mmCIF file of C-alpha atoms in Angstrom:
data_model
loop_
_atom_site.group_PDB
_atom_site.id
_atom_site.type_symbol
_atom_site.label_atom_id
_atom_site.label_comp_id
_atom_site.label_asym_id
_atom_site.label_seq_id
_atom_site.Cartn_x
_atom_site.Cartn_y
_atom_site.Cartn_z
ATOM 1 C CA MET F 203 -10.274 18.154 -0.008
ATOM 2 C CA THR F 204 -7.646 19.887 -2.080
ATOM 3 C CA ALA F 205 -8.230 20.946 -5.677
ATOM 4 C CA TYR F 206 -6.154 17.942 -6.778
ATOM 5 C CA MET F 207 -8.375 15.563 -4.852
ATOM 6 C CA ASP F 208 -11.585 17.103 -6.208
ATOM 7 C CA HIS F 209 -11.124 15.290 -9.519
ATOM 8 C CA LYS F 210 -9.466 12.077 -8.303
ATOM 9 C CA ASP F 211 -11.604 8.967 -7.830
ATOM 10 C CA LEU F 212 -10.067 7.340 -4.747
ATOM 11 C CA ALA F 213 -12.529 4.446 -4.956
ATOM 12 C CA ASN F 214 -11.264 3.492 -8.429
ATOM 13 C CA GLU F 215 -10.416 -0.215 -8.276
ATOM 14 C CA THR F 216 -9.041 -0.571 -11.806
ATOM 15 C CA ILE F 217 -5.408 -0.039 -12.771
ATOM 16 C CA ASP F 218 -3.602 -1.167 -15.889
ATOM 17 C CA SER F 219 -1.281 -4.158 -15.809
ATOM 18 C CA ALA F 220 1.848 -2.034 -16.315
ATOM 19 C CA ARG F 221 1.046 0.010 -13.189
ATOM 20 C CA GLU F 222 0.250 -3.162 -11.246
ATOM 21 C CA THR F 223 3.614 -4.639 -12.272
ATOM 22 C CA GLN F 224 5.398 -1.414 -11.326
ATOM 23 C CA ILE F 225 3.821 -1.461 -7.861
ATOM 24 C CA ARG F 226 4.506 -5.173 -7.326
ATOM 25 C CA ASP F 227 8.150 -4.854 -8.391
ATOM 26 C CA GLY F 228 8.652 -1.796 -6.179
ATOM 27 C CA VAL F 229 7.148 -3.490 -3.130
ATOM 28 C CA HIS F 230 9.256 -6.614 -3.673
ATOM 29 C CA ARG F 231 12.432 -4.528 -4.068
ATOM 30 C CA VAL F 232 11.782 -2.727 -0.776
ATOM 31 C CA LEU F 233 10.860 -5.945 1.082
ATOM 32 C CA ASP F 234 14.039 -7.605 -0.232
ATOM 33 C CA ARG F 235 16.138 -4.653 0.935
ATOM 34 C CA ILE F 236 14.525 -4.822 4.374
ATOM 35 C CA ALA F 237 15.235 -8.562 4.611
ATOM 36 C CA THR F 238 18.868 -7.995 3.618
ATOM 37 C CA ALA F 239 19.258 -5.200 6.180
ATOM 38 C CA GLU F 240 17.684 -7.348 8.917
ATOM 39 C CA GLU F 241 20.093 -10.171 8.163
ATOM 40 C CA ARG F 242 23.107 -7.854 8.053
ATOM 41 C CA ALA F 243 22.100 -6.311 11.391
ATOM 42 C CA GLY F 244 21.573 -9.707 13.012
ATOM 43 C CA ARG F 245 17.872 -9.050 13.519
ATOM 44 C CA PRO F 246 15.273 -11.794 13.186
ATOM 45 C CA ALA F 247 13.482 -12.051 9.851
ATOM 46 C CA GLY F 248 10.263 -10.050 9.989
ATOM 47 C CA ASP F 249 11.533 -7.820 12.807
ATOM 48 C CA VAL F 250 11.179 -4.693 10.650
ATOM 49 C CA THR F 251 7.732 -3.729 9.375
ATOM 50 C CA LEU F 252 7.124 -1.721 6.223
ATOM 51 C CA LEU F 253 4.431 0.956 6.495
ATOM 52 C CA ALA F 254 3.133 1.988 3.073
ATOM 53 C CA ALA F 255 1.837 5.556 2.830
ATOM 54 C CA THR F 256 -1.125 5.760 0.462
ATOM 55 C CA LYS F 257 -1.732 9.505 0.313
ATOM 56 C CA THR F 258 -3.513 10.318 -2.988
ATOM 57 C CA ARG F 259 -3.360 6.676 -4.168
ATOM 58 C CA ASP F 260 -6.593 5.046 -5.272
ATOM 59 C CA VAL F 261 -8.014 1.686 -4.205
ATOM 60 C CA GLY F 262 -6.672 -0.153 -7.272
ATOM 61 C CA GLU F 263 -3.113 0.917 -6.473
ATOM 62 C CA ILE F 264 -3.539 0.050 -2.798
ATOM 63 C CA MET F 265 -4.915 -3.390 -3.639
ATOM 64 C CA ALA F 266 -1.934 -4.011 -5.949
ATOM 65 C CA ALA F 267 0.394 -3.162 -3.048
ATOM 66 C CA ILE F 268 -1.553 -5.464 -0.722
ATOM 67 C CA ASP F 269 -1.373 -8.260 -3.301
ATOM 68 C CA ALA F 270 2.397 -7.680 -3.435
ATOM 69 C CA GLY F 271 2.776 -8.154 0.328
ATOM 70 C CA ILE F 272 1.973 -4.850 2.044
ATOM 71 C CA ARG F 273 0.186 -5.448 5.349
ATOM 72 C CA LEU F 274 0.410 -2.060 7.102
ATOM 73 C CA ILE F 275 -0.981 1.062 5.442
ATOM 74 C CA GLY F 276 -0.751 4.652 6.629
ATOM 75 C CA GLU F 277 -3.088 7.416 5.547
ATOM 76 C CA ASN F 278 -3.045 10.909 7.032
ATOM 77 C CA ARG F 279 -6.240 12.286 5.499
ATOM 78 C CA PRO F 280 -9.431 11.124 7.236
ATOM 79 C CA GLN F 281 -11.552 11.711 4.150
ATOM 80 C CA GLU F 282 -9.247 9.423 2.150
ATOM 81 C CA VAL F 283 -9.442 6.678 4.780
ATOM 82 C CA VAL F 284 -13.226 6.751 4.550
ATOM 83 C CA ALA F 285 -13.145 6.529 0.750
ATOM 84 C CA LYS F 286 -10.619 3.675 0.689
ATOM 85 C CA MET F 287 -11.196 1.599 3.796
ATOM 86 C CA THR F 288 -14.500 -0.017 2.858
ATOM 87 C CA VAL F 289 -13.113 -1.664 -0.263
ATOM 88 C CA CYS F 290 -9.651 -2.405 1.133
ATOM 89 C CA ALA F 291 -10.901 -3.805 4.441
ATOM 90 C CA THR F 292 -13.359 -6.217 2.865
ATOM 91 C CA SER F 293 -10.897 -7.708 0.413
ATOM 92 C CA ALA F 294 -7.537 -7.435 2.154
ATOM 93 C CA GLY F 295 -7.853 -9.737 5.148
ATOM 94 C CA SER F 296 -5.088 -9.024 7.657
ATOM 95 C CA VAL F 297 -4.169 -5.529 6.479
ATOM 96 C CA VAL F 298 -4.117 -2.705 9.042
ATOM 97 C CA MET F 299 -5.026 0.777 7.841
#
């Protein structure tokens, strides 16, 4: 891992309520923009899928995004997938990582 990742606890499941609200509001803004763009383009609702990149984000932040409606998660570092997937997969249901 990088020096940055050496001190980051990716398995951390706790985030403060302000950060959770920030994540939820951001996800909802993006999903609303996607829905508006789909409608404007004449595409069926749900035709466009949002892929959330979680590079350097911990489990608490990922779970907040999942709770806000994220269902597809991308991670490009295998060691991060291993650290995050166990917790996210058991509590997220239909999320694909």
